[in-house]
XYZ file of C-alpha atoms in Angstrom:
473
model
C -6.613 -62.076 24.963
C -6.499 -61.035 21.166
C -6.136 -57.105 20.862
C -9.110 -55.931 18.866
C -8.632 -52.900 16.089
C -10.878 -49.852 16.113
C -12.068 -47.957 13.909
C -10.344 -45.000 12.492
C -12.641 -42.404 13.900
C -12.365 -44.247 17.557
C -16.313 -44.082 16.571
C -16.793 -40.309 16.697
C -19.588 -40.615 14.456
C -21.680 -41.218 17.499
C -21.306 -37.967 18.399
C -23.342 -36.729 15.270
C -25.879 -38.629 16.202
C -26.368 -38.234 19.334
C -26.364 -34.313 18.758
C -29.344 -34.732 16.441
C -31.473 -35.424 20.091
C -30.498 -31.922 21.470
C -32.000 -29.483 19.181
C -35.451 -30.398 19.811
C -37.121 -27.489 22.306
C -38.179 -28.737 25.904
C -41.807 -28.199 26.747
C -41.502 -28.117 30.685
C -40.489 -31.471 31.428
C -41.662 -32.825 28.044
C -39.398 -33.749 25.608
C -39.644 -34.541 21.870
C -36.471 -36.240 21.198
C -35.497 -37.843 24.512
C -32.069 -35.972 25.639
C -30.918 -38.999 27.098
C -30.651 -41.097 23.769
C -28.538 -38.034 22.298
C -26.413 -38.349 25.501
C -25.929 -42.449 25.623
C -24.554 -41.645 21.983
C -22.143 -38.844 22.756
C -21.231 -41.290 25.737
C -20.508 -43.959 22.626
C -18.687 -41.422 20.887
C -16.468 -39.548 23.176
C -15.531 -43.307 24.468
C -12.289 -43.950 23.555
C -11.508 -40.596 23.807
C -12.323 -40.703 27.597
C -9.360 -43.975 28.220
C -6.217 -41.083 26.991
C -7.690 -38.308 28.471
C -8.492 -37.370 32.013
C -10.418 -34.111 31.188
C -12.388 -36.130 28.596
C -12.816 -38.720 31.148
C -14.459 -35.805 33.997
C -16.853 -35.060 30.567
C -17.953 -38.508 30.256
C -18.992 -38.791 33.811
C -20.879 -35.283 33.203
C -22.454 -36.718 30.529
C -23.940 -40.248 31.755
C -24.804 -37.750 34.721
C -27.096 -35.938 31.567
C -28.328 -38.756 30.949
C -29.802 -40.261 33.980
C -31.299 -36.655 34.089
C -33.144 -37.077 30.788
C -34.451 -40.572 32.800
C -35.879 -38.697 35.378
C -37.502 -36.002 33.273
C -38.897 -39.383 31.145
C -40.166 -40.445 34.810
C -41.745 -37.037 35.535
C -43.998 -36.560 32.309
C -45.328 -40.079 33.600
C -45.837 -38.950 37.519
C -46.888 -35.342 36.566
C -50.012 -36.241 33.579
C -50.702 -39.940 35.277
C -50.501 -39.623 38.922
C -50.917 -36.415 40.103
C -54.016 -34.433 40.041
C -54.886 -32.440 37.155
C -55.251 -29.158 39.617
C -51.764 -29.800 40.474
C -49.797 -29.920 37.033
C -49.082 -26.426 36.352
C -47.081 -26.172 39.838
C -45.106 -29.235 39.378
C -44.606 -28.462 35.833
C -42.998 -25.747 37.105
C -41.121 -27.084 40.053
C -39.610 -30.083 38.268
C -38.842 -27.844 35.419
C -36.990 -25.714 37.693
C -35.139 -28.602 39.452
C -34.375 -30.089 36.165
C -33.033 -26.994 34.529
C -30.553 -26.269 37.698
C -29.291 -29.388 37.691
C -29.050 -30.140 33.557
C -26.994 -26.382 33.280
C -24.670 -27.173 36.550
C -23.316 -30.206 34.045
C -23.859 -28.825 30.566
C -21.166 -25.725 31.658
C -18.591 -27.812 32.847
C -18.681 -30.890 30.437
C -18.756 -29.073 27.227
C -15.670 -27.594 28.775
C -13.756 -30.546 29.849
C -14.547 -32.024 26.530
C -12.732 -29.216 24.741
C -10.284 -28.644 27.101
C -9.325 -32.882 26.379
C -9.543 -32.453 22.859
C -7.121 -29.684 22.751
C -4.729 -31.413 25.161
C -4.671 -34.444 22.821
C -4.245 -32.124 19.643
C -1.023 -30.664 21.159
C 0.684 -33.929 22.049
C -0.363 -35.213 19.057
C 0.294 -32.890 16.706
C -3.615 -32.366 15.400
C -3.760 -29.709 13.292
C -7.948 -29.606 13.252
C -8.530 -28.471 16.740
C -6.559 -25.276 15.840
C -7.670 -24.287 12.767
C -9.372 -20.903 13.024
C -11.641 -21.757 9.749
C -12.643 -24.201 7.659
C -10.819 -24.528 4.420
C -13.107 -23.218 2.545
C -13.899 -20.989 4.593
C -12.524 -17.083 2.943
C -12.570 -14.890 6.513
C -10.050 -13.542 7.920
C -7.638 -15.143 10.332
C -6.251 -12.653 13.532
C -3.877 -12.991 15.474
C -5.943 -13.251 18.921
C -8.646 -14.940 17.422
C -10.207 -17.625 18.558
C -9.682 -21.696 17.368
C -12.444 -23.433 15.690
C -12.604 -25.303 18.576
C -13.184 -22.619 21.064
C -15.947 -20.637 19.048
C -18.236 -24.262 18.528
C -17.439 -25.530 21.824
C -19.087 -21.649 23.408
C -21.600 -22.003 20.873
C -22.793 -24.922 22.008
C -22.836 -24.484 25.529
C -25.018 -21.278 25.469
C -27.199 -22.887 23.169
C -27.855 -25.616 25.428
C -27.843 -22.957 28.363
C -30.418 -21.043 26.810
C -32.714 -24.098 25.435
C -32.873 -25.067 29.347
C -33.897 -21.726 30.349
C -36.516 -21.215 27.747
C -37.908 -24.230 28.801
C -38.949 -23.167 32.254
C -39.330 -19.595 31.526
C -43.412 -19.770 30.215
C -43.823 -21.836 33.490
C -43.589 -18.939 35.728
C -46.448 -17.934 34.305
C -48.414 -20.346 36.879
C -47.707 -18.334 39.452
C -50.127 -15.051 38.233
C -52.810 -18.305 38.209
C -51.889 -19.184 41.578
C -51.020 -15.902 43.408
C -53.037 -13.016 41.826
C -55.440 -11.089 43.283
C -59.221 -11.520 43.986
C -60.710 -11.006 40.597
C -60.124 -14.297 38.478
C -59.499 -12.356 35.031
C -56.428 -10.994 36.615
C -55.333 -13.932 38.385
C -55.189 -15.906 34.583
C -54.464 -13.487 32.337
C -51.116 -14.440 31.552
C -51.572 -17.905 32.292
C -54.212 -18.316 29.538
C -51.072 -17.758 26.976
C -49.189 -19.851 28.572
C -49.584 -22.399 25.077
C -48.400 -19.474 23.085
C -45.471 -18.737 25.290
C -44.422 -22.269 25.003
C -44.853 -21.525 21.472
C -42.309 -18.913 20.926
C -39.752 -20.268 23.242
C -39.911 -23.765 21.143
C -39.719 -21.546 17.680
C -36.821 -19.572 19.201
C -34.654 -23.303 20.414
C -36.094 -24.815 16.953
C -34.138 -22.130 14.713
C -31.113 -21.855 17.182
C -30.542 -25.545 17.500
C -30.758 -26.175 13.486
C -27.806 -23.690 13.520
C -26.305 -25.331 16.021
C -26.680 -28.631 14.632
C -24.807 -27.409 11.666
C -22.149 -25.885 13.170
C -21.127 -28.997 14.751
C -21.845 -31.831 12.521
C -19.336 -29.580 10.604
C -16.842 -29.637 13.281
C -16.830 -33.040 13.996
C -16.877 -33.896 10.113
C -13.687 -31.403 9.975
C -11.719 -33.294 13.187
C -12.851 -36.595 11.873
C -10.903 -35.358 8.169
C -8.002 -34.769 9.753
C -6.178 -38.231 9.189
C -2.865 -37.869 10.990
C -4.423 -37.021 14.295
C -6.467 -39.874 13.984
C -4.475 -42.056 13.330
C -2.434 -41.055 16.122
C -5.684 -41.514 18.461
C -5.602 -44.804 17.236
C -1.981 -45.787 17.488
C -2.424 -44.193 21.158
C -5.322 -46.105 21.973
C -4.020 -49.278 20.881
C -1.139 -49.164 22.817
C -2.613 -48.038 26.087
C -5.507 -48.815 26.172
C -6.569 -52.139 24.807
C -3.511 -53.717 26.054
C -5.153 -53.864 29.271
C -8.126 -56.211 29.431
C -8.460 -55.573 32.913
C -9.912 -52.092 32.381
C -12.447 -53.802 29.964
C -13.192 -56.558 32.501
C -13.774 -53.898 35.609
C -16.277 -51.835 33.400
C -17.850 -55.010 32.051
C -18.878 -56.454 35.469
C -19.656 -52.367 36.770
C -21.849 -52.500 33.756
C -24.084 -55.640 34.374
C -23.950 -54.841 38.543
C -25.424 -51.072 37.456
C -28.239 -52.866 34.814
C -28.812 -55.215 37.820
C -29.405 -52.447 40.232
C -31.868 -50.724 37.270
C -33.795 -53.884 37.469
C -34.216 -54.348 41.017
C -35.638 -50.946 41.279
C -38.146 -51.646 38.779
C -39.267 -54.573 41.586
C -41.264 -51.427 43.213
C -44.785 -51.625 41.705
C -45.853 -47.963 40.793
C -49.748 -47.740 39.699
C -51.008 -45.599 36.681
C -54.645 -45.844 36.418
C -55.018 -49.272 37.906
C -51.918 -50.185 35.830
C -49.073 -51.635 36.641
C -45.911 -49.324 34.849
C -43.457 -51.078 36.110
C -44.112 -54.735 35.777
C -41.639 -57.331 37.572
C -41.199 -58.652 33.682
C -39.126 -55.863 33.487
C -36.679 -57.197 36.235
C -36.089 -60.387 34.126
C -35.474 -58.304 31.266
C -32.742 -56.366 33.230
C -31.551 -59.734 34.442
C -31.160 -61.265 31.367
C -28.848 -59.145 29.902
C -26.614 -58.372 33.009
C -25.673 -61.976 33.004
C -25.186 -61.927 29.254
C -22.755 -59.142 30.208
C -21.209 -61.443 32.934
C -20.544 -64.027 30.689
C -18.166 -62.751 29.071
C -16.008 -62.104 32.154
C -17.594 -64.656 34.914
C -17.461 -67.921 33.999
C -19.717 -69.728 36.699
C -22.024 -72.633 36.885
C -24.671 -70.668 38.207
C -24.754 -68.559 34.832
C -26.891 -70.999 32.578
C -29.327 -71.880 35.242
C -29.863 -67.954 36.013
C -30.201 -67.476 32.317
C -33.347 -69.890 32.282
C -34.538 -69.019 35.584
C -35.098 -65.215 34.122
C -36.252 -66.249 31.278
C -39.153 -68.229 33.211
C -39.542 -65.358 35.098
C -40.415 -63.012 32.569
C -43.129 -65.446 31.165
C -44.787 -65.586 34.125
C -44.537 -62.012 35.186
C -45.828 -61.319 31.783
C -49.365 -63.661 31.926
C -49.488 -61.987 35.795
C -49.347 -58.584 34.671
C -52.124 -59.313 31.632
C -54.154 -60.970 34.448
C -53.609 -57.557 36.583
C -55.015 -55.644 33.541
C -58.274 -57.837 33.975
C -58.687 -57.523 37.566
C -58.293 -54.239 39.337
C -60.458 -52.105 36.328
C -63.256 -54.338 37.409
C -62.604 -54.897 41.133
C -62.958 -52.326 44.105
C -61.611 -54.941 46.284
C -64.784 -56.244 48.358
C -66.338 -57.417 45.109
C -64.375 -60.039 44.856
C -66.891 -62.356 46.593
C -70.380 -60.743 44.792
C -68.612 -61.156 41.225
C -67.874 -64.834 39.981
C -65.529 -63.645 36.917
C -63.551 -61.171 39.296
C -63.270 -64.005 41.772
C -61.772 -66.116 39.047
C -59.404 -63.573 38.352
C -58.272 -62.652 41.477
C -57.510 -66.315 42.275
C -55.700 -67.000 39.123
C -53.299 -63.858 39.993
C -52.791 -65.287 43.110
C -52.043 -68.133 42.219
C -49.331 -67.053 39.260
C -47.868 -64.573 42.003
C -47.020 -67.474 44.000
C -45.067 -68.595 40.649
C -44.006 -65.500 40.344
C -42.683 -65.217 43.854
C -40.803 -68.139 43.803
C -39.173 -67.988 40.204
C -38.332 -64.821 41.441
C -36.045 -65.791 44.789
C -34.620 -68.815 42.352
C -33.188 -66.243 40.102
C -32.147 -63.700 42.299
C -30.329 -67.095 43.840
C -28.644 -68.000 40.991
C -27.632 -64.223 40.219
C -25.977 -64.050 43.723
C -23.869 -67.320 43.119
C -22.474 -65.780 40.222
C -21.986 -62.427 41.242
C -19.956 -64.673 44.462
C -17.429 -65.475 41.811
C -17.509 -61.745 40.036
C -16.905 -61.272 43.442
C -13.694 -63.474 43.944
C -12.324 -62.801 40.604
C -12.461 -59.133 40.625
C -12.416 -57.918 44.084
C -9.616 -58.003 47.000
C -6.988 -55.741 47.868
C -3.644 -56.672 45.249
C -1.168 -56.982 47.990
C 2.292 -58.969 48.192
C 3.785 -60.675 51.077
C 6.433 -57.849 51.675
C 3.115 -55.302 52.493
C 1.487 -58.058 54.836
C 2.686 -61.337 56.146
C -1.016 -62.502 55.523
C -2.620 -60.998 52.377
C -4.827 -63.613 51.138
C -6.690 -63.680 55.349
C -7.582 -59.753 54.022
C -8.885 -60.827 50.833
C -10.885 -63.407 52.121
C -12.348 -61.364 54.625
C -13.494 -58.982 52.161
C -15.109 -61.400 49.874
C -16.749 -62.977 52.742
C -18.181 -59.140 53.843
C -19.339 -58.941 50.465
C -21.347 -62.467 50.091
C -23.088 -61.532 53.650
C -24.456 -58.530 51.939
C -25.650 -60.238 49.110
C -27.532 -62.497 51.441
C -28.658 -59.943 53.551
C -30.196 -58.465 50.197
C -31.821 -61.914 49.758
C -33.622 -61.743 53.142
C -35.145 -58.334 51.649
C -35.749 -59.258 48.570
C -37.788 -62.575 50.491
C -39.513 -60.184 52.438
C -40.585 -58.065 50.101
C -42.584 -60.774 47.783
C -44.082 -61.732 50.825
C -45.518 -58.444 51.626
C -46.632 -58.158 47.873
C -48.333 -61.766 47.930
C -50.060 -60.456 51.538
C -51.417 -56.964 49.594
C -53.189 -59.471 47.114
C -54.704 -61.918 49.237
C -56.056 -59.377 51.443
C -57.772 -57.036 48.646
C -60.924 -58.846 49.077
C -61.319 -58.659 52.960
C -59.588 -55.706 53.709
C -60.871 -52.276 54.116
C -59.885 -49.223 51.878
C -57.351 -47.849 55.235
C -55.985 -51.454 55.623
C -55.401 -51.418 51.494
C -53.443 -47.848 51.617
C -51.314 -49.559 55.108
C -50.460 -52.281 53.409
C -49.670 -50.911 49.609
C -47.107 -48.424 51.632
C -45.970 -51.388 54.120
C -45.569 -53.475 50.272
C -43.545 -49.919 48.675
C -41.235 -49.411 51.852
C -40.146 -52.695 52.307
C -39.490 -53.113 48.657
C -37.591 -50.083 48.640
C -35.657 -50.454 51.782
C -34.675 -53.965 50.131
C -33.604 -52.194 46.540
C -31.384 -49.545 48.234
C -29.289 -52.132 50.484
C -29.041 -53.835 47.086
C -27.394 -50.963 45.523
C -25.657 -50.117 48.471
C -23.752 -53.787 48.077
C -23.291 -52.897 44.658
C -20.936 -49.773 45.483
C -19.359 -51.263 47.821
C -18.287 -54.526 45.105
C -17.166 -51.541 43.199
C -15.151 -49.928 45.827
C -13.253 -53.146 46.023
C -13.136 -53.498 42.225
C -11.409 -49.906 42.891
C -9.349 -51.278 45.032
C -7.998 -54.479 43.551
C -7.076 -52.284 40.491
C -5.895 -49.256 42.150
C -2.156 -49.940 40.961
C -2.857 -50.633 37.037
């Protein structure tokens, strides 16, 4: 395998731009500049970094755990203003708020830390004079003795800046509660509440002006570690030489990487409603599929892969017309008017009749996806044993690969299952009544998401063996 060259900055520009998507104030669980675009960048940024650097490594994982946070807030602004009731948004705007600001600071702490903690560690067996600077060079204050690095003063600036723009966030929210638990007469029970906008107000002024001087602070830090050229180019010697000399490590995140984008789309199989719309199509699925096994290809090479490839790709046509078709049908259909109503009849028969497509491209690509996730599977799983651990190593491998397949099968059965109960919702809109509809929408969600988490549960457990196979290099 030809050793590619990197770039001299090991791509720390990311990290400006990714920083550019935290200054923007949080309005509950609302967010301006999505947080987890700003993280998937520092992710791209701090990447290389993370293969020399254990400490930079525990930040990365802190991060993409940031960032599947900022997904979930993404999620709640649709569940709190499209599905829940309108009484009922002030309290879960300030639950999830809550929840969200917990769980954002209990990583934000820590992986600012670990990130400077790495970058010092590198600087000192390197020799990188940047990290210890205690100013800029232009920069006319005066050095002490006990003062502290460049380093340390922007890495504590940022942290309570991101500290505080989570609390400040949730803080007007608490007003809710003089709305819901004050006393009898109604002008006291909203008094603060009614300010609630201008509270929001402030709060988003104060993170505003903060984060522009935060933003400054460390697009000039970065810009001032990025100038200094002999640590770099250290990094890169460093990174060269231990890193992309071992394809392996490139191969095991590869296949993690189109197994985890796999998982993503199989969730997105659940059909969640939004005003008798459909917000998470199965077209969505293909997508998902589609570029998992473009991931694959580069370290798979099965004869399952092309068929898969055009299997999605049918998929996501049909899925497509089905979901236009859905747009059609349920504004103008309570269910029982299916028979009174010629054009709603002719709609409801033409989505059942492209679900039945649907259904079946479906189980023909999730086929094709399993046979070549069988040899992911026997390429990149399996205990590395010799004969002098075991006088029969390969019987151990094979007996894990074959665990493996039956889970990907069993996973099959679900996923048949499932489409079965989704085709069985839609035939029976038009005789069912409204109880049966609710019995069997829930009977179509659990089964669907029983059948999505034994997928993902098969997926860590390929990557346990992935682990484990590569637990010596």
């Amino acid at each position: 395998m030809q050793i590619k060259k990197v770039s001299s900055t090991l791509g720390l520009g990311y990290m400006i731009a990714g920083v550019c998507f935290l200054i923007s104030p949080l309005l509950a669980v609302m967010d301006v500049l999505p947080d987890f675009i700003g993280y998937a960048l520092i992710l791209k940024g701090i990447y290389c970094l993370a293969d020399m650097d254990e400490r930079i490594s525990e930040a990365s994982r802190l991060f993409r755990r940031l960032l599947i946070l900022g997904l979930v807030r993404m999620g709640l602004v649709l569940f709190i203003y499209g599905m829940a009731a309108k009484s009922e948004q002030p309290t879960l705007q300030l639950l999830c708020s809550f929840v969200l600001t917990v769980l954002d600071c209990m990583a934000i702490v820590p992986a600012w830390r670990a990130l400077c903690s790495g970058l010092i560690y590198l600087a000192t067996r390197l020799e990188g004079k940047a990290v210890f600077d205690k100013r800029y060079p232009a920069s006319r204050k005066k050095i002490y003795a006990g003062g502290k690095t460049l380093t340390e003063k922007t890495f504590a600036f940022t942290t309570v800046f991101l500290v505080v723009r989570e609390v400040l966030s949730t803080l007007p929210e608490f007003s809710v509660l003089s709305h819901q638990m004050g006393g009898a007469d109604p002008g006291n029970r909203t008094a603060i509440y009614d300010f609630i906008g201008l509270m929001r107000g402030m709060c988003a002024l104060i993170v505003l002006i903060w984060g522009l001087v935060w933003l400054c602070k460390i697009i000039r830090y970065i810009r001032h570690i990025m100038k200094d050229q002999p640590f770099m180019e250290a990094l890169r010697h460093k990174y060269e030489a231990e890193v992309l000399t071992r394809p392996e490590l490139f191969a095991r995140r590869g296949v993690k990487s189109a197994l985890v984008l796999l998982c993503v789309g199989y969730v997105l199989t659940v059909d969640l409603f939004l005003d008798d719309v459909c917000v998470t199509p199965d077209m969505l699925f293909g997508i998902f599929c589609i570029v998992s096994l473009l991931l694959l290809k580069k370290y798979v090479n099965s004869k399952a892969l092309l068929p898969a490839l055009l299997s999605s790709g049918a998929y996501i046509a049909v899925t497509a017309v089905e979901w236009i078709l859905q747009l059609d049908y349920f504004p103008l259909s309570d269910g029982a008017s299916v028979y009174r109503k010629g054009e709603v009849y002719t709609a409801w028969v033409h989505m059942n009749f492209i679900r039945v497509a649907a259904i079946l491209l479906g189980l023909l690509t999730l086929f094709f996806i399993i046979k070549v996730l069988f040899e992911a599977i026997e390429r990149y799983t399996g205990f590395s044993i010799t004969q002098k651990d075991s006088q029969t190593p390969n019987e151990r491998v094979k007996e894990v690969h074959e665990a493996l397949r039956n889970r990907l099968w069993i996973c099959y059965l679900l996923f048949t299952l499932a489409s079965i109960a989704s085709l069985v919702y839609l035939l029976t809109l038009p005789v069912a009544s409204e109880t049966l509809w609710e019995v069997w929408g829930l009977a179509d969600l659990v089964i669907t998401g029983i059948s999505a988490a034994c997928f993902i549960h098969t997926v860590f457990c390929i990557f346990e063996q992935i682990d484990y196979k590569y637990m010596l290099s």
